Tab-separated table of C-alpha atoms in Angstrom:
chain	number	residue	atom	x	y	z
A	300	MET	CA	-102.467	-29.304	-25.124
A	301	TYR	CA	-103.912	-32.383	-23.478
A	302	LYS	CA	-102.163	-35.599	-22.489
A	303	VAL	CA	-104.406	-38.303	-23.945
A	304	ASN	CA	-104.213	-41.923	-22.783
A	305	GLU	CA	-106.954	-43.270	-25.035
A	306	ILE	CA	-110.027	-42.371	-27.060
A	307	PHE	CA	-112.707	-44.941	-27.840
A	308	GLN	CA	-116.427	-45.405	-28.455
A	309	THR	CA	-118.547	-47.583	-26.164
A	310	ILE	CA	-121.605	-47.448	-23.893
A	311	GLN	CA	-121.555	-45.343	-20.727
A	312	GLY	CA	-121.758	-47.919	-17.970
A	313	GLU	CA	-122.498	-45.898	-14.833
A	314	GLY	CA	-124.245	-42.890	-13.364
A	315	HIS	CA	-126.963	-40.726	-14.888
A	316	PHE	CA	-126.103	-41.591	-18.504
A	317	THR	CA	-125.941	-45.380	-18.095
A	318	GLY	CA	-126.653	-47.032	-21.433
A	319	VAL	CA	-125.901	-43.972	-23.579
A	320	PRO	CA	-123.516	-44.481	-26.537
A	321	SER	CA	-120.434	-42.424	-25.692
A	322	VAL	CA	-116.973	-41.501	-26.853
A	323	PHE	CA	-114.509	-41.618	-23.971
A	324	ILE	CA	-111.484	-39.341	-23.938
A	325	ARG	CA	-109.187	-40.523	-21.169
A	326	LEU	CA	-106.589	-37.988	-20.065
A	327	GLN	CA	-103.299	-38.823	-18.402
A	328	VAL	CA	-102.097	-37.893	-14.873
A	329	CYS	CA	-103.867	-38.278	-11.534
A	330	PRO	CA	-102.431	-37.384	-8.105
A	331	VAL	CA	-105.417	-38.644	-6.064
A	332	GLY	CA	-104.226	-42.193	-5.388
A	333	CYS	CA	-107.397	-44.273	-4.941
A	334	ALA	CA	-106.475	-47.749	-3.730
A	335	TRP	CA	-109.181	-49.426	-5.850
A	336	CYS	CA	-108.480	-47.413	-9.012
A	337	ASP	CA	-108.890	-49.477	-12.190
A	338	THR	CA	-106.939	-47.021	-14.364
A	339	LYS	CA	-103.665	-46.771	-12.459
A	340	GLN	CA	-101.889	-46.662	-15.807
A	341	THR	CA	-103.014	-43.025	-16.040
A	342	TRP	CA	-101.433	-41.821	-12.803
A	343	GLN	CA	-98.144	-40.607	-14.293
A	344	ALA	CA	-97.036	-39.190	-17.622
A	345	LEU	CA	-93.513	-40.501	-17.999
A	346	ALA	CA	-91.414	-39.263	-20.901
A	347	GLN	CA	-90.605	-42.793	-22.058
A	348	ASP	CA	-94.329	-43.543	-22.428
A	349	GLN	CA	-95.048	-40.674	-24.829
A	350	VAL	CA	-96.168	-41.881	-28.264
A	351	SER	CA	-97.973	-40.484	-31.318
A	352	PHE	CA	-101.740	-39.968	-31.528
A	353	GLY	CA	-101.731	-42.682	-34.176
A	354	ASP	CA	-100.444	-45.146	-31.594
A	355	ILE	CA	-103.084	-44.047	-29.087
A	356	ILE	CA	-106.091	-44.577	-31.345
A	357	ILE	CA	-105.101	-48.175	-32.139
A	358	LYS	CA	-104.424	-49.065	-28.513
A	359	GLN	CA	-106.068	-52.383	-27.621
A	360	VAL	CA	-104.995	-52.885	-24.002
A	361	ASP	CA	-104.574	-50.647	-20.960
A	362	SER	CA	-101.132	-49.076	-20.826
A	363	PRO	CA	-99.422	-45.919	-19.550
A	364	THR	CA	-98.692	-44.678	-23.074
A	365	TRP	CA	-99.975	-41.194	-23.855
A	366	CYS	CA	-99.718	-38.479	-26.486
A	367	LEU	CA	-99.908	-34.702	-26.536
A	368	ALA	CA	-102.883	-33.445	-28.513
A	369	SER	CA	-104.520	-30.100	-29.205
A	370	VAL	CA	-108.264	-29.468	-29.333
A	371	ASP	CA	-108.141	-29.463	-33.140
A	372	GLU	CA	-106.273	-32.775	-33.205
A	373	ILE	CA	-108.770	-34.416	-30.852
A	374	ILE	CA	-111.723	-33.167	-32.896
A	375	SER	CA	-110.033	-34.312	-36.100
A	376	GLN	CA	-109.484	-37.799	-34.698
A	377	TYR	CA	-113.124	-37.991	-33.535
A	378	GLN	CA	-114.231	-37.175	-37.061
A	379	SER	CA	-111.744	-39.387	-38.894
A	380	LEU	CA	-112.527	-42.414	-36.738
A	381	GLY	CA	-116.157	-42.174	-37.784
A	382	PHE	CA	-117.592	-42.147	-34.280
A	383	THR	CA	-121.375	-41.828	-34.201
A	384	ALA	CA	-121.893	-41.213	-30.463
A	385	LYS	CA	-122.689	-37.593	-29.614
A	386	HIS	CA	-122.084	-37.978	-25.879
A	387	ILE	CA	-118.458	-37.165	-25.017
A	388	VAL	CA	-117.094	-38.382	-21.673
A	389	ILE	CA	-113.876	-36.687	-20.562
A	390	THR	CA	-112.306	-38.802	-17.854
A	391	GLY	CA	-108.929	-39.834	-16.540
A	392	GLY	CA	-106.753	-39.791	-14.751
A	393	GLU	CA	-108.018	-36.549	-13.301
A	394	PRO	CA	-109.358	-34.541	-16.254
A	395	CYS	CA	-109.806	-31.326	-14.276
A	396	LEU	CA	-106.059	-30.900	-14.009
A	397	TYR	CA	-106.603	-29.402	-17.473
A	398	ASN	CA	-108.567	-26.393	-18.700
A	399	LEU	CA	-111.436	-28.207	-20.411
A	400	LEU	CA	-113.267	-25.105	-21.631
A	401	PRO	CA	-111.801	-25.113	-25.176
A	402	LEU	CA	-112.379	-28.862	-25.597
A	403	THR	CA	-115.961	-28.875	-24.326
A	404	GLN	CA	-116.874	-25.815	-26.376
A	405	ALA	CA	-115.413	-27.370	-29.519
A	406	PHE	CA	-117.474	-30.533	-29.130
A	407	GLU	CA	-120.617	-28.541	-28.369
A	408	LYS	CA	-120.173	-26.603	-31.606
A	409	MET	CA	-120.410	-29.989	-33.349
A	410	GLY	CA	-123.707	-30.761	-31.629
A	411	CYS	CA	-122.252	-33.020	-28.941
A	412	GLN	CA	-123.019	-33.158	-25.211
A	413	CYS	CA	-120.000	-33.297	-22.893
A	414	GLN	CA	-119.666	-34.996	-19.537
A	415	ILE	CA	-116.719	-34.752	-17.151
A	416	GLU	CA	-115.966	-37.451	-14.581
A	417	THR	CA	-113.852	-35.938	-11.797
A	418	SER	CA	-112.731	-36.610	-8.240
A	419	GLY	CA	-113.579	-33.042	-7.247
A	420	THR	CA	-110.016	-32.317	-6.123
A	421	SER	CA	-109.244	-29.791	-8.895
A	422	GLU	CA	-111.041	-26.678	-10.097
A	423	ILE	CA	-113.523	-27.476	-12.852
A	424	ILE	CA	-113.080	-25.306	-15.941
A	425	CYS	CA	-115.507	-26.225	-18.699
A	426	SER	CA	-118.516	-24.958	-20.644
A	427	ASP	CA	-121.691	-24.083	-18.769
A	428	ASN	CA	-123.562	-26.876	-20.551
A	429	THR	CA	-121.114	-29.621	-19.607
A	430	TRP	CA	-122.573	-32.289	-17.332
A	431	VAL	CA	-120.241	-32.638	-14.349
A	432	THR	CA	-120.132	-35.934	-12.468
A	433	VAL	CA	-118.225	-35.551	-9.216
A	434	SER	CA	-117.133	-38.812	-7.648
A	435	PRO	CA	-115.681	-37.336	-4.465
A	436	LYS	CA	-112.487	-39.025	-3.371
A	437	ILE	CA	-112.221	-38.445	0.363
A	438	ALA	CA	-109.060	-39.113	2.385
A	439	MET	CA	-107.178	-40.824	-0.407
A	440	LYS	CA	-103.420	-41.460	-0.552
A	441	GLY	CA	-102.777	-38.146	-2.317
A	442	LYS	CA	-104.323	-36.257	0.638
A	443	LEU	CA	-106.106	-33.817	-1.674
A	444	PRO	CA	-109.260	-32.125	-0.348
A	445	VAL	CA	-112.523	-32.324	-2.244
A	446	LEU	CA	-113.267	-28.735	-3.267
A	447	THR	CA	-116.489	-26.985	-2.299
A	448	SER	CA	-116.570	-25.364	-5.735
A	449	ALA	CA	-116.467	-28.783	-7.403
A	450	MET	CA	-119.246	-30.174	-5.234
A	451	GLN	CA	-121.462	-27.183	-5.900
A	452	ARG	CA	-120.820	-27.339	-9.672
A	453	ALA	CA	-121.782	-31.027	-9.804
A	454	ASN	CA	-124.801	-32.095	-11.808
A	455	GLU	CA	-124.580	-35.448	-10.070
A	456	ILE	CA	-122.571	-36.831	-7.186
A	457	LYS	CA	-121.571	-40.455	-7.715
A	458	HIS	CA	-119.945	-41.761	-4.558
A	459	PRO	CA	-117.892	-44.973	-4.388
A	460	VAL	CA	-118.857	-47.077	-1.369
A	461	ALA	CA	-117.277	-50.071	0.330
A	462	THR	CA	-118.416	-49.696	3.960
A	463	GLN	CA	-120.593	-47.542	6.218
A	464	LYS	CA	-117.564	-45.288	6.749
A	465	ASP	CA	-117.868	-44.151	3.141
A	466	ILE	CA	-121.510	-43.169	3.697
A	467	ASP	CA	-120.560	-41.243	6.843
A	468	GLN	CA	-117.764	-39.409	5.013
A	469	LEU	CA	-120.152	-38.430	2.224
A	470	ASP	CA	-122.684	-37.112	4.742
A	471	ALA	CA	-119.981	-34.977	6.355
A	472	LEU	CA	-118.825	-33.673	2.976
A	473	LEU	CA	-122.347	-32.770	1.875
A	474	THR	CA	-122.858	-30.852	5.105
A	475	ALA	CA	-119.495	-29.092	4.911
A	476	THR	CA	-120.009	-28.004	1.300
A	477	ASN	CA	-123.718	-27.183	1.651
A	478	CYS	CA	-124.283	-29.272	-1.427
A	479	GLN	CA	-127.168	-31.040	-3.103
A	480	ALA	CA	-126.425	-32.199	-6.641
A	481	LYS	CA	-128.893	-30.925	-9.229
A	482	SER	CA	-129.813	-34.423	-10.337
A	483	GLY	CA	-129.292	-36.165	-7.044
A	484	ILE	CA	-126.821	-38.521	-5.461
A	485	ALA	CA	-125.840	-41.995	-6.598
A	486	LEU	CA	-123.995	-44.606	-4.574
A	487	GLN	CA	-121.667	-46.925	-6.477
A	488	PRO	CA	-120.468	-50.174	-4.875
A	489	ILE	CA	-116.700	-50.526	-5.177
A	490	SER	CA	-115.673	-53.482	-7.351
A	491	GLN	CA	-119.218	-54.914	-7.325
A	492	LYS	CA	-118.614	-56.413	-3.883
A	493	PRO	CA	-121.858	-58.047	-2.633
A	494	ARG	CA	-121.665	-56.497	0.842
A	495	ALA	CA	-121.051	-53.029	-0.600
A	496	THR	CA	-123.881	-53.487	-3.092
A	497	GLU	CA	-126.294	-54.500	-0.333
A	498	LEU	CA	-125.297	-51.461	1.749
A	499	CYS	CA	-125.742	-49.090	-1.197
A	500	MET	CA	-129.159	-50.516	-2.006
A	501	GLN	CA	-130.299	-50.132	1.595
A	502	VAL	CA	-129.154	-46.506	1.851
A	503	CYS	CA	-130.569	-45.581	-1.560
A	504	ILE	CA	-133.980	-46.937	-0.592
A	505	GLU	CA	-133.904	-45.166	2.780
A	506	ARG	CA	-132.911	-41.798	1.303
A	507	ASN	CA	-134.434	-42.014	-2.166
A	508	TRP	CA	-130.967	-41.820	-3.703
A	509	ARG	CA	-129.884	-43.664	-6.816
A	510	LEU	CA	-127.855	-46.867	-7.219
A	511	SER	CA	-125.075	-46.726	-9.804
A	512	ILE	CA	-123.902	-50.114	-11.012
A	513	GLN	CA	-120.793	-50.364	-13.178
A	514	THR	CA	-122.749	-52.010	-15.976
A	515	HIS	CA	-119.759	-52.134	-18.313
A	516	LYS	CA	-117.914	-54.446	-15.921
A	517	TYR	CA	-120.821	-56.876	-15.822
A	518	LEU	CA	-120.985	-56.759	-19.622
A	519	ASN	CA	-117.194	-57.110	-19.866
A	520	ILE	CA	-116.845	-54.118	-22.171
A	521	ALA	CA	-114.534	-51.092	-22.023
């Protein structure tokens, strides 16, 4: 069973799949504690916030409400809502607190491609074909280490950056985990701050890395 905060169809706004029509499945609970997190409503799963799946699919604003749902129920809702996107983004919260193998396999049987967006602080259990985006959260409030296994499983590493310290921490992590993402490394300016954006652009040009802009925020879409 999965604790689902919301499920909706939109355009993927960041990383390797920027611009791809996607169905987002946002799972509840995250112990990482990023100060800049824009989904803090997913951090806890309080009993008083539990609702039905019917309430979740009509949700219009961010809230901490969540429902318990099985793989079959999630697939059924995807079908009944008439979603056309075949790219499934499983995010959070921290989605890798859950065993995602049954969910990713079920979507793949329907001809969908799955992507997981994770902090890298939990073991990643999913299908072999799932695209794993690790956005390593280093030295956050929750004091959870970024796992070597997560870094080495990553198809892409998408690192949030505010200052040079964030670049230095990423360099140290890449060295410590002996990691080079299969499709490269992207730097993502935190909150579209101009100084952070300029720094990311400079480093990406110097290292032939990729710049990840949160396009959905500029477009003012979910």
